[in-house]
């Protein structure tokens, strides 16, 4: 009987040790589409008085952007979150500003070479128009950006343009 009890206890100890030493899977690593966001990390200053600082959110799957504007409309701030949607294979950006309630979500952003394009929704653009915001990475430390509007099936018209440089 003592021998049987010893065998049962030994089997329990071995089972507990085996389960206690299970390896947990390492956390997922960002893919190349997510890593592509890294070109935005840093502090940028535009010729229109905007300062934007992008940094990785924990895990490096999304960027957090802190924006300070000091344009003709006065001072304002903005918080941006940019992330990659692997199911849609596009980038999404969520923005909230100090100048109004609620936030805006832009989906369907793409990057091709050095050009990022984010379509804007009807709340930002108006019911009868289409808008897109484009950023061209001229060098690793400079960019140009523009907002374009198209009414109906008409041509795209630039309504805002800026240039920026990386300062940190």
N, CA and C of each residue as an Amber inpcrd file, in Angstrom:
protein
   504
   0.8190000  -1.1920000   0.0000000   0.0000000   0.0000000   0.0000000
   0.8630000   1.2550000   0.0000000   1.9370000   1.2400000   0.8240000
   2.8360000   2.3940000   0.8650000   3.5030000   2.6020000  -0.4800000
   3.8120000   1.4740000  -1.1410000   4.4630000   1.5630000  -2.4400000
   3.4990000   2.1860000  -3.4670000   2.2420000   1.8030000  -3.4610000
   1.2400000   2.3530000  -4.3710000   1.0400000   3.8370000  -4.1170000
   0.9650000   4.2310000  -2.8480000   0.8210000   5.6370000  -2.4900000
   2.0150000   6.4470000  -2.9690000   3.2180000   5.9000000  -2.8290000
   4.4340000   6.5900000  -3.2680000   4.4240000   6.7880000  -4.7780000
   3.9640000   5.7700000  -5.5130000   3.9020000   5.8740000  -6.9800000
   2.8880000   6.9330000  -7.3970000   1.7180000   6.9770000  -6.7660000
   0.6880000   7.9650000  -7.0860000   1.2020000   9.3720000  -6.8070000
   1.8370000   9.5660000  -5.6350000   2.3820000  10.8810000  -5.2890000
   3.4610000  11.2900000  -6.2850000   4.3410000  10.3660000  -6.6550000
   5.4030000  10.6610000  -7.6140000   4.8140000  11.0580000  -8.9680000
   3.7680000  10.3600000  -9.4140000   3.1340000  10.6970000 -10.6880000
   2.4910000  12.0810000 -10.6270000   1.8710000  12.4240000  -9.5110000
   1.2820000  13.7600000  -9.3540000   2.3510000  14.8360000  -9.3950000
   3.4650000  14.5880000  -8.7150000   4.5550000  15.5770000  -8.7110000
   5.1000000  15.7700000 -10.1190000   5.3190000  14.6930000 -10.8580000
   5.8520000  14.7890000 -12.2260000   4.8610000  15.5280000 -13.1220000
   3.5670000  15.2160000 -12.9910000   2.5360000  15.8900000 -13.7900000
   2.5100000  17.3800000 -13.4900000   2.5650000  17.7550000 -12.2140000
   2.5570000  19.1700000 -11.8340000   3.7820000  19.8890000 -12.3710000
   4.9430000  19.2590000 -12.2930000   6.1590000  19.8750000 -12.8170000
   6.0740000  20.0580000 -14.3280000   5.5300000  19.0810000 -15.0160000
   5.4220000  19.1660000 -16.4750000   4.5020000  20.3080000 -16.8930000
   3.3490000  20.4360000 -16.2270000   2.4280000  21.5220000 -16.5590000
   2.9420000  22.8680000 -16.0970000   3.6670000  22.8990000 -15.0320000
   4.1950000  24.1560000 -14.5000000   5.2840000  24.7490000 -15.3600000
   5.9170000  23.9450000 -16.2180000   7.0230000  24.4370000 -17.0360000
   6.6250000  24.6550000 -18.4930000   5.3240000  24.6980000 -18.7520000
   4.8830000  24.9530000 -20.1260000   5.3480000  26.3290000 -20.5780000
   5.7920000  26.4040000 -21.7870000   6.2440000  27.6660000 -22.3580000
   5.0360000  28.4480000 -22.8640000   4.9940000  29.7180000 -22.5570000
   3.9470000  30.5560000 -23.1290000   4.4540000  31.0890000 -24.4570000
   3.5310000  31.2910000 -25.3740000   3.9010000  31.7900000 -26.6940000
   4.4200000  33.2190000 -26.5740000   5.4550000  33.5610000 -27.3310000
   5.9380000  34.9420000 -27.2840000   4.8810000  35.8780000 -27.8500000
   4.8900000  37.1360000 -27.4300000   3.8960000  38.0750000 -27.9700000
   4.0990000  38.2420000 -29.4750000   3.0220000  38.5260000 -30.2040000
   3.1650000  38.6980000 -31.6520000   4.0580000  39.8950000 -31.9640000
   4.7090000  39.8160000 -33.1050000   5.5720000  40.9120000 -33.5500000
   4.8950000  41.6220000 -34.7120000   5.0500000  42.9310000 -34.7690000
   4.4480000  43.6830000 -35.8820000   5.0180000  43.2350000 -37.2240000
   4.1480000  43.1890000 -38.2260000   4.5700000  42.8380000 -39.5710000
   5.1470000  44.0530000 -40.2950000   5.5850000  43.8720000 -41.5300000
   6.2060000  44.9710000 -42.2690000   5.2710000  46.1560000 -42.5150000
   3.9600000  45.8950000 -42.6660000   3.0080000  46.9910000 -42.8870000
   2.9290000  47.8850000 -41.6540000   2.9600000  47.2630000 -40.4820000
   2.9370000  48.0340000 -39.2290000   4.2610000  48.7640000 -39.0580000
   5.3590000  48.0690000 -39.3110000   6.6800000  48.6880000 -39.1730000
   6.8360000  49.8920000 -40.0880000   6.1130000  49.9050000 -41.2080000
   6.1860000  51.0270000 -42.1580000   5.7650000  52.3380000 -41.5040000
   4.9000000  52.2470000 -40.4750000   4.4920000  53.4490000 -39.7400000
   5.6700000  54.1270000 -39.0520000   6.7430000  53.3890000 -38.8300000
   7.9110000  53.9290000 -38.1350000   8.5230000  55.1550000 -38.7940000
   8.2660000  55.3390000 -40.0800000   8.8200000  56.5230000 -40.7570000
   8.2210000  57.8170000 -40.2160000   7.0790000  57.7200000 -39.5190000
   6.4360000  58.9120000 -38.9610000   6.9070000  59.2400000 -37.5450000
   7.5940000  58.3050000 -36.8950000   8.0020000  58.5160000 -35.5020000
   8.9640000  59.7000000 -35.4050000   8.7090000  60.5700000 -34.4480000
   9.5410000  61.7490000 -34.2300000   8.6740000  62.9860000 -34.0900000
   9.3130000  64.1320000 -34.0290000   8.6040000  65.4100000 -33.9330000
   8.8000000  66.1700000 -35.2340000   7.7080000  66.6440000 -35.7920000
   7.6680000  67.2990000 -37.0990000   7.0810000  68.6910000 -36.9560000
   7.5950000  69.6410000 -37.7190000   7.1070000  71.0290000 -37.7240000
   6.7310000  71.3750000 -39.1520000   5.5030000  71.9380000 -39.3220000
   5.0540000  72.3160000 -40.6640000   5.1870000  73.8190000 -40.8750000
   5.1090000  74.2150000 -42.1370000   5.1770000  75.6380000 -42.4570000
   3.8620000  76.3530000 -42.1600000   2.8420000  75.6160000 -41.6930000
   1.5690000  76.2300000 -41.3080000   1.4260000  76.3430000 -39.7880000
   2.5200000  76.0990000 -39.0530000   2.4980000  76.2850000 -37.6000000
   2.0590000  75.0760000 -36.7930000   2.0400000  73.9060000 -37.4000000
   1.6340000  72.6900000 -36.6950000   2.8790000  71.9290000 -36.2410000
   2.8430000  71.4240000 -35.0130000   3.8920000  70.5430000 -34.5050000
   3.2450000  69.2080000 -34.1750000   3.7980000  68.1430000 -34.7380000
   3.2470000  66.8010000 -34.5410000   4.3440000  65.9090000 -33.9950000
   4.0320000  65.2050000 -32.9100000   4.9590000  64.2190000 -32.3630000
   4.2900000  62.8540000 -32.4060000   4.8980000  61.9420000 -33.1520000
   4.4130000  60.5630000 -33.2240000   5.3470000  59.6600000 -32.4320000
   4.7420000  58.7370000 -31.6790000   5.5090000  57.7420000 -30.9410000
   4.7580000  56.4170000 -31.0020000   5.5040000  55.3410000 -30.8270000
   4.8780000  54.0250000 -30.8170000   4.0680000  53.8460000 -29.5450000
   2.8970000  53.2510000 -29.6660000   2.1220000  52.8020000 -28.5130000
   2.7270000  51.4700000 -28.0670000   2.5360000  51.1020000 -26.8060000
   3.0820000  49.8490000 -26.2880000   2.8060000  48.7010000 -27.2490000
   3.8070000  47.8800000 -27.5000000   3.6810000  46.7520000 -28.4190000
   4.0830000  47.0950000 -29.8390000   4.1550000  48.3720000 -30.1660000
   4.5380000  48.8770000 -31.4920000   3.6330000  48.3690000 -32.6160000
   2.3010000  48.3470000 -32.3420000   1.3350000  48.0320000 -33.3890000
   0.5840000  49.2750000 -33.8590000   0.6930000  50.3770000 -33.1190000
  -0.0220000  51.6110000 -33.4490000   0.8360000  52.8050000 -33.0810000
   0.5720000  53.9150000 -33.7600000   1.2320000  55.1830000 -33.4330000
   0.2600000  56.0850000 -32.6880000   0.7940000  56.8480000 -31.7600000
   0.0490000  57.8910000 -31.0670000   0.6460000  59.2170000 -31.5270000
  -0.1980000  60.1290000 -31.9690000   0.2620000  61.4380000 -32.4190000
  -0.3190000  62.5460000 -31.5690000   0.5370000  63.4290000 -31.0980000
   0.1240000  64.6110000 -30.3420000   0.3760000  65.8120000 -31.2370000
  -0.6760000  66.5830000 -31.5010000  -0.5970000  67.6870000 -32.4520000
  -0.9050000  68.9990000 -31.7510000  -0.0970000  70.0000000 -32.0450000
  -0.3500000  71.3630000 -31.5660000  -0.4240000  72.2630000 -32.7810000
  -1.5560000  72.9610000 -32.9120000  -1.7780000  73.8920000 -34.0220000
  -1.7420000  75.3200000 -33.4930000  -1.1660000  76.2020000 -34.2600000
  -1.2010000  77.6260000 -33.9130000  -1.3980000  78.4380000 -35.1840000
  -2.4610000  78.1000000 -35.9010000  -2.7380000  78.7570000 -37.1690000
  -3.6290000  79.9680000 -37.0190000  -4.1770000  80.4610000 -38.1260000
  -5.0110000  81.6560000 -38.1190000  -6.2900000  81.5040000 -37.2890000
  -6.7510000  80.2670000 -37.0960000  -7.9680000  80.0340000 -36.3030000
  -7.6790000  80.0230000 -34.8030000  -6.4120000  80.1500000 -34.4260000
  -6.0390000  80.1150000 -33.0130000  -5.3480000  78.8120000 -32.6540000
  -5.1590000  78.6100000 -31.3510000  -4.4660000  77.4100000 -30.8850000
  -5.4450000  76.2720000 -30.6750000  -4.9890000  75.0670000 -31.0030000
  -5.7790000  73.8650000 -30.7670000  -4.8350000  72.6830000 -30.6380000
  -5.3600000  71.6080000 -30.0980000  -4.5880000  70.3760000 -29.9910000
  -5.3990000  69.2310000 -30.5790000  -4.6890000  68.1620000 -30.8670000
  -5.3160000  67.0060000 -31.4880000  -4.5870000  65.7560000 -31.0230000
  -5.3100000  64.6640000 -30.8930000  -4.7260000  63.3640000 -30.5990000
  -5.0680000  62.4460000 -31.7600000  -4.0530000  61.7580000 -32.2850000
  -4.2560000  60.8450000 -33.4100000  -3.7810000  59.4490000 -33.0180000
  -4.4900000  58.4630000 -33.5040000  -4.0610000  57.0740000 -33.3750000
  -4.0760000  56.4970000 -34.7790000  -2.9400000  55.9970000 -35.2190000
  -2.8410000  55.4000000 -36.5500000  -2.4320000  53.9490000 -36.3800000
  -3.1450000  53.0620000 -37.0760000  -2.8650000  51.6350000 -36.9530000
  -3.1140000  50.9450000 -38.2830000  -2.6530000  49.7270000 -38.3960000
  -2.8460000  48.9350000 -39.6150000  -3.9000000  47.8740000 -39.3530000
  -4.8340000  47.7320000 -40.2850000  -5.8780000  46.7140000 -40.1970000
  -5.4900000  45.5730000 -41.1320000  -4.9960000  44.4450000 -40.5800000
  -4.5290000  43.3700000 -41.4580000  -5.6540000  42.7060000 -42.2590000
  -6.8840000  42.7360000 -41.7640000  -7.9930000  42.1390000 -42.5140000
  -8.3280000  42.9650000 -43.7500000  -8.3790000  44.2920000 -43.5870000
  -8.6840000  45.1770000 -44.7170000  -7.4390000  45.5120000 -45.5350000
  -6.2610000  45.2480000 -44.9500000  -4.9780000  45.5890000 -45.5850000
  -4.8710000  47.0920000 -45.8610000  -5.3810000  47.8850000 -44.9100000
  -5.3140000  49.3430000 -45.0040000  -5.0020000  49.9240000 -43.6340000
  -4.7060000  51.2100000 -43.6220000  -4.4190000  51.9300000 -42.3900000
  -5.6570000  52.7020000 -41.9470000  -5.8110000  52.8250000 -40.6320000
  -6.9170000  53.5980000 -40.0650000  -6.3430000  54.6770000 -39.1630000
  -7.0370000  55.8040000 -39.0990000  -6.6180000  56.9060000 -38.2420000
  -7.8440000  57.4180000 -37.4810000  -7.6990000  57.5170000 -36.1600000
  -8.7520000  58.0860000 -35.3310000  -8.2190000  59.3950000 -34.7590000
  -9.0380000  60.4580000 -34.8600000  -8.6060000  61.7870000 -34.4060000
  -9.6460000  62.4010000 -33.4920000  -9.1690000  63.0260000 -32.4180000
 -10.0160000  63.8930000 -31.6050000  -9.3030000  65.2250000 -31.4920000
 -10.0940000  66.3080000 -31.4280000  -9.5070000  67.6380000 -31.3630000
 -10.0630000  68.4050000 -30.1700000  -9.3380000  69.4620000 -29.8100000
  -9.7820000  70.3150000 -28.7080000 -10.8340000  71.3220000 -29.1610000
 -11.1750000  71.3160000 -30.4390000 -12.1020000  72.3180000 -30.9690000
 -13.5240000  71.8120000 -31.1750000 -13.7740000  70.5530000 -30.8420000
 -15.1330000  70.0820000 -31.0540000 -15.3910000  68.7350000 -30.4270000
 -16.6650000  68.4140000 -30.2740000 -17.0170000  67.1420000 -29.6550000
 -16.7930000  65.9710000 -30.6120000 -16.6860000  64.7980000 -30.0270000
 -16.5610000  63.5850000 -30.8310000 -15.2250000  63.4780000 -31.5250000
 -15.0880000  62.4580000 -32.3130000 -13.8610000  62.2320000 -33.0590000
 -14.1960000  61.7490000 -34.4480000 -13.1750000  61.5930000 -35.2700000
 -13.3820000  61.1050000 -36.6280000 -12.4890000  59.9000000 -36.8670000
 -13.0190000  58.9520000 -37.6040000 -12.2920000  57.7550000 -37.9650000
 -12.1570000  57.7190000 -39.4750000 -10.9260000  57.6370000 -39.9390000
 -10.6640000  57.5090000 -41.3770000 -10.1280000  56.1080000 -41.6190000
 -10.7830000  55.3870000 -42.5070000 -10.3400000  54.0350000 -42.8570000
  -9.9500000  54.0100000 -44.3140000  -9.1940000  52.9930000 -44.6720000
  -8.8530000  52.8150000 -46.0820000  -7.5740000  53.5030000 -46.4870000
  -6.7590000  53.9280000 -45.5060000  -5.4910000  54.5650000 -45.8340000
  -4.5300000  53.5770000 -46.4850000  -3.7620000  54.0700000 -47.4400000
  -2.8080000  53.2190000 -48.1510000  -1.4550000  53.9030000 -48.2170000
  -0.4430000  53.0990000 -48.4650000   0.8820000  53.6470000 -48.7370000
   1.4280000  52.9220000 -49.9570000   1.9850000  53.6970000 -50.8670000
   2.6060000  53.1500000 -52.0640000   3.9100000  53.9120000 -52.2700000
   5.0140000  53.2090000 -52.1320000   6.3070000  53.8760000 -52.2110000
   6.4460000  54.8600000 -51.0750000   6.5870000  56.1380000 -51.4050000
   6.7510000  57.1750000 -50.3800000   5.4880000  58.0190000 -50.1880000
   4.3460000  57.5430000 -50.6930000   3.1190000  58.3280000 -50.6360000
   2.0320000  57.6190000 -49.8320000   1.5430000  58.3240000 -48.7940000
   0.4270000  57.8630000 -47.9750000  -0.8330000  58.5980000 -48.4400000
  -1.9730000  57.8980000 -48.5320000  -3.2390000  58.5280000 -48.8910000
  -4.3060000  58.0420000 -47.9080000  -4.9640000  59.0040000 -47.2530000
  -6.0570000  58.7120000 -46.3290000  -7.3360000  59.3500000 -46.8590000
  -8.3520000  58.5350000 -47.2260000  -9.6390000  59.1260000 -47.5870000
 -10.3090000  59.6610000 -46.3310000 -11.0520000  60.7550000 -46.4540000
 -11.7740000  61.3270000 -45.3220000 -13.2600000  61.0390000 -45.4880000
 -13.9500000  60.8870000 -44.3720000 -15.3730000  60.5460000 -44.4610000
 -16.2310000  61.7940000 -44.6670000 -17.5240000  61.5640000 -44.8660000
 -18.4510000  62.6560000 -45.1860000 -18.5970000  63.6710000 -44.0530000
 -18.3350000  63.2690000 -42.8020000 -18.4450000  64.2300000 -41.7010000
 -17.3700000  65.3050000 -41.7980000 -16.2440000  64.9790000 -42.4120000
 -15.1700000  65.9610000 -42.5600000 -15.2230000  66.6740000 -43.9060000
 -15.9070000  66.0870000 -44.8440000 -15.8120000  66.5540000 -46.2160000
 -17.1180000  67.1180000 -46.7640000 -18.2240000  66.7300000 -46.2130000
 -19.5090000  67.1410000 -46.7610000 -20.1640000  66.0060000 -47.5040000
 -21.4500000  66.0610000 -47.5730000 -22.2470000  64.9750000 -48.1430000
 -21.9940000  64.7740000 -49.6330000 -21.7640000  65.8460000 -50.3710000
 -21.6800000  65.7210000 -51.8280000 -20.2450000  65.7150000 -52.3620000
 -19.2650000  65.6060000 -51.4740000 -17.8780000  65.6650000 -51.9280000
 -17.0890000  64.4670000 -51.4150000 -15.9630000  64.2210000 -52.0740000
 -14.9920000  63.2360000 -51.6200000 -13.7240000  63.9990000 -51.2770000
 -13.0500000  63.5770000 -50.2070000 -11.8070000  64.2290000 -49.8060000
 -10.7400000  63.1790000 -49.5610000  -9.5010000  63.5800000 -49.7570000
  -8.3780000  62.7150000 -49.4100000  -7.2200000  63.5800000 -48.9340000
  -6.4740000  63.0180000 -47.9920000  -5.2980000  63.6980000 -47.4520000
  -4.0870000  62.8650000 -47.8300000  -3.1230000  63.4800000 -48.5000000
  -1.9350000  62.7710000 -48.9850000  -0.6840000  63.3230000 -48.3340000
   0.2220000  62.4260000 -48.0100000   1.5280000  62.8010000 -47.4620000
   2.5810000  62.1480000 -48.3440000   3.5290000  62.9410000 -48.8160000
   4.6420000  62.4140000 -49.6040000   5.9110000  62.5880000 -48.7770000
   6.5790000  61.4700000 -48.4960000   7.8600000  61.5150000 -47.7860000
   8.9360000  61.8940000 -48.7990000   9.3510000  63.1560000 -48.7800000
  10.3360000  63.6340000 -49.7400000  11.7120000  63.0580000 -49.4020000
  12.0750000  63.1100000 -48.1370000  13.2910000  62.4940000 -47.6010000
  12.9040000  61.8870000 -46.2480000  13.7960000  61.1720000 -45.5920000
  13.4470000  60.6630000 -44.2540000  13.1640000  61.7630000 -43.2240000
  13.5220000  63.0040000 -43.5320000  13.3080000  64.0990000 -42.5820000
  12.4750000  65.2470000 -43.1480000  11.7810000  65.0220000 -44.2700000
  10.9170000  66.0780000 -44.8190000   9.7470000  65.4560000 -45.5750000
   8.6390000  66.2130000 -45.6200000   7.4510000  65.7310000 -46.3170000
   6.6820000  66.9050000 -46.8870000   5.7910000  66.5870000 -47.8240000
   4.7720000  67.5240000 -48.2860000   3.4310000  66.8480000 -48.0220000
   2.3930000  67.6530000 -47.8180000   1.0590000  67.1030000 -47.5770000
   0.0330000  68.0090000 -48.2320000  -1.0910000  67.4060000 -48.6080000
  -2.1620000  68.2000000 -49.2130000  -3.5120000  67.5500000 -48.9490000
  -4.5150000  68.3990000 -48.9000000  -5.9110000  67.9770000 -48.8100000
  -6.5410000  68.2840000 -50.1470000  -7.2000000  67.2760000 -50.7230000
  -7.8470000  67.4470000 -52.0140000  -9.3340000  67.1310000 -51.8890000
 -10.1390000  67.8430000 -52.6830000 -11.5870000  67.6630000 -52.6860000
 -12.0430000  67.4190000 -54.1180000 -13.0120000  66.5160000 -54.2560000
 -13.6270000  66.2560000 -55.5520000 -15.1400000  66.2440000 -55.3610000
 -15.8470000  66.9880000 -56.1950000 -17.3060000  67.0230000 -56.1350000
 -17.8510000  66.1920000 -57.2800000 -18.7880000  65.2950000 -56.9390000
 -19.3240000  64.4000000 -57.9690000 -18.2010000  63.5530000 -58.5190000
 -18.1050000  63.4980000 -59.8140000 -17.0040000  62.7750000 -60.4550000
 -15.9690000  63.7460000 -61.0060000 -15.9710000  64.9730000 -60.4710000
 -15.0610000  66.0010000 -60.9610000 -13.6140000  65.7610000 -60.5610000
 -12.7430000  66.6250000 -61.0490000 -11.3140000  66.4750000 -60.7670000
 -11.0060000  66.7910000 -59.2940000  -9.8680000  66.3220000 -58.8330000
  -9.4060000  66.6200000 -57.4810000  -8.8090000  68.0220000 -57.4610000
  -9.2030000  68.8190000 -56.4740000  -8.7060000  70.1860000 -56.3170000
  -8.0070000  70.2960000 -54.9660000  -6.7990000  70.8380000 -54.9710000
  -6.0480000  71.0180000 -53.7250000  -6.6490000  72.1950000 -52.9630000
  -7.0600000  71.9330000 -51.7060000  -7.6360000  72.9960000 -50.8800000
  -6.7210000  73.3950000 -49.7250000  -5.6940000  72.5970000 -49.4800000
  -4.7410000  72.8870000 -48.4130000  -3.4530000  72.1600000 -48.7530000
  -2.3190000  72.8300000 -48.5220000  -1.0170000  72.2000000 -48.7390000
  -0.0420000  72.7050000 -47.6920000   0.8990000  71.8540000 -47.3290000
   1.9150000  72.2230000 -46.3400000   3.1770000  71.4110000 -46.5860000
   4.2510000  71.8630000 -45.9900000   5.5300000  71.1420000 -46.0040000
   5.9700000  71.0130000 -44.5660000   6.7260000  69.9770000 -44.2780000
   7.2010000  69.8030000 -42.9150000   8.5910000  69.1980000 -42.8710000
   9.2430000  69.4030000 -41.7180000  10.5650000  68.8440000 -41.4870000
  10.5930000  68.1940000 -40.1080000  11.4240000  67.1830000 -39.9960000
  11.5990000  66.4980000 -38.7220000  12.5700000  67.3080000 -37.8700000
  12.1460000  67.6500000 -36.6460000  13.0060000  68.4510000 -35.7770000
  13.5790000  67.6330000 -34.6160000  13.0510000  66.4390000 -34.3910000
  13.6100000  65.5150000 -33.3740000  13.4470000  64.0980000 -33.8200000
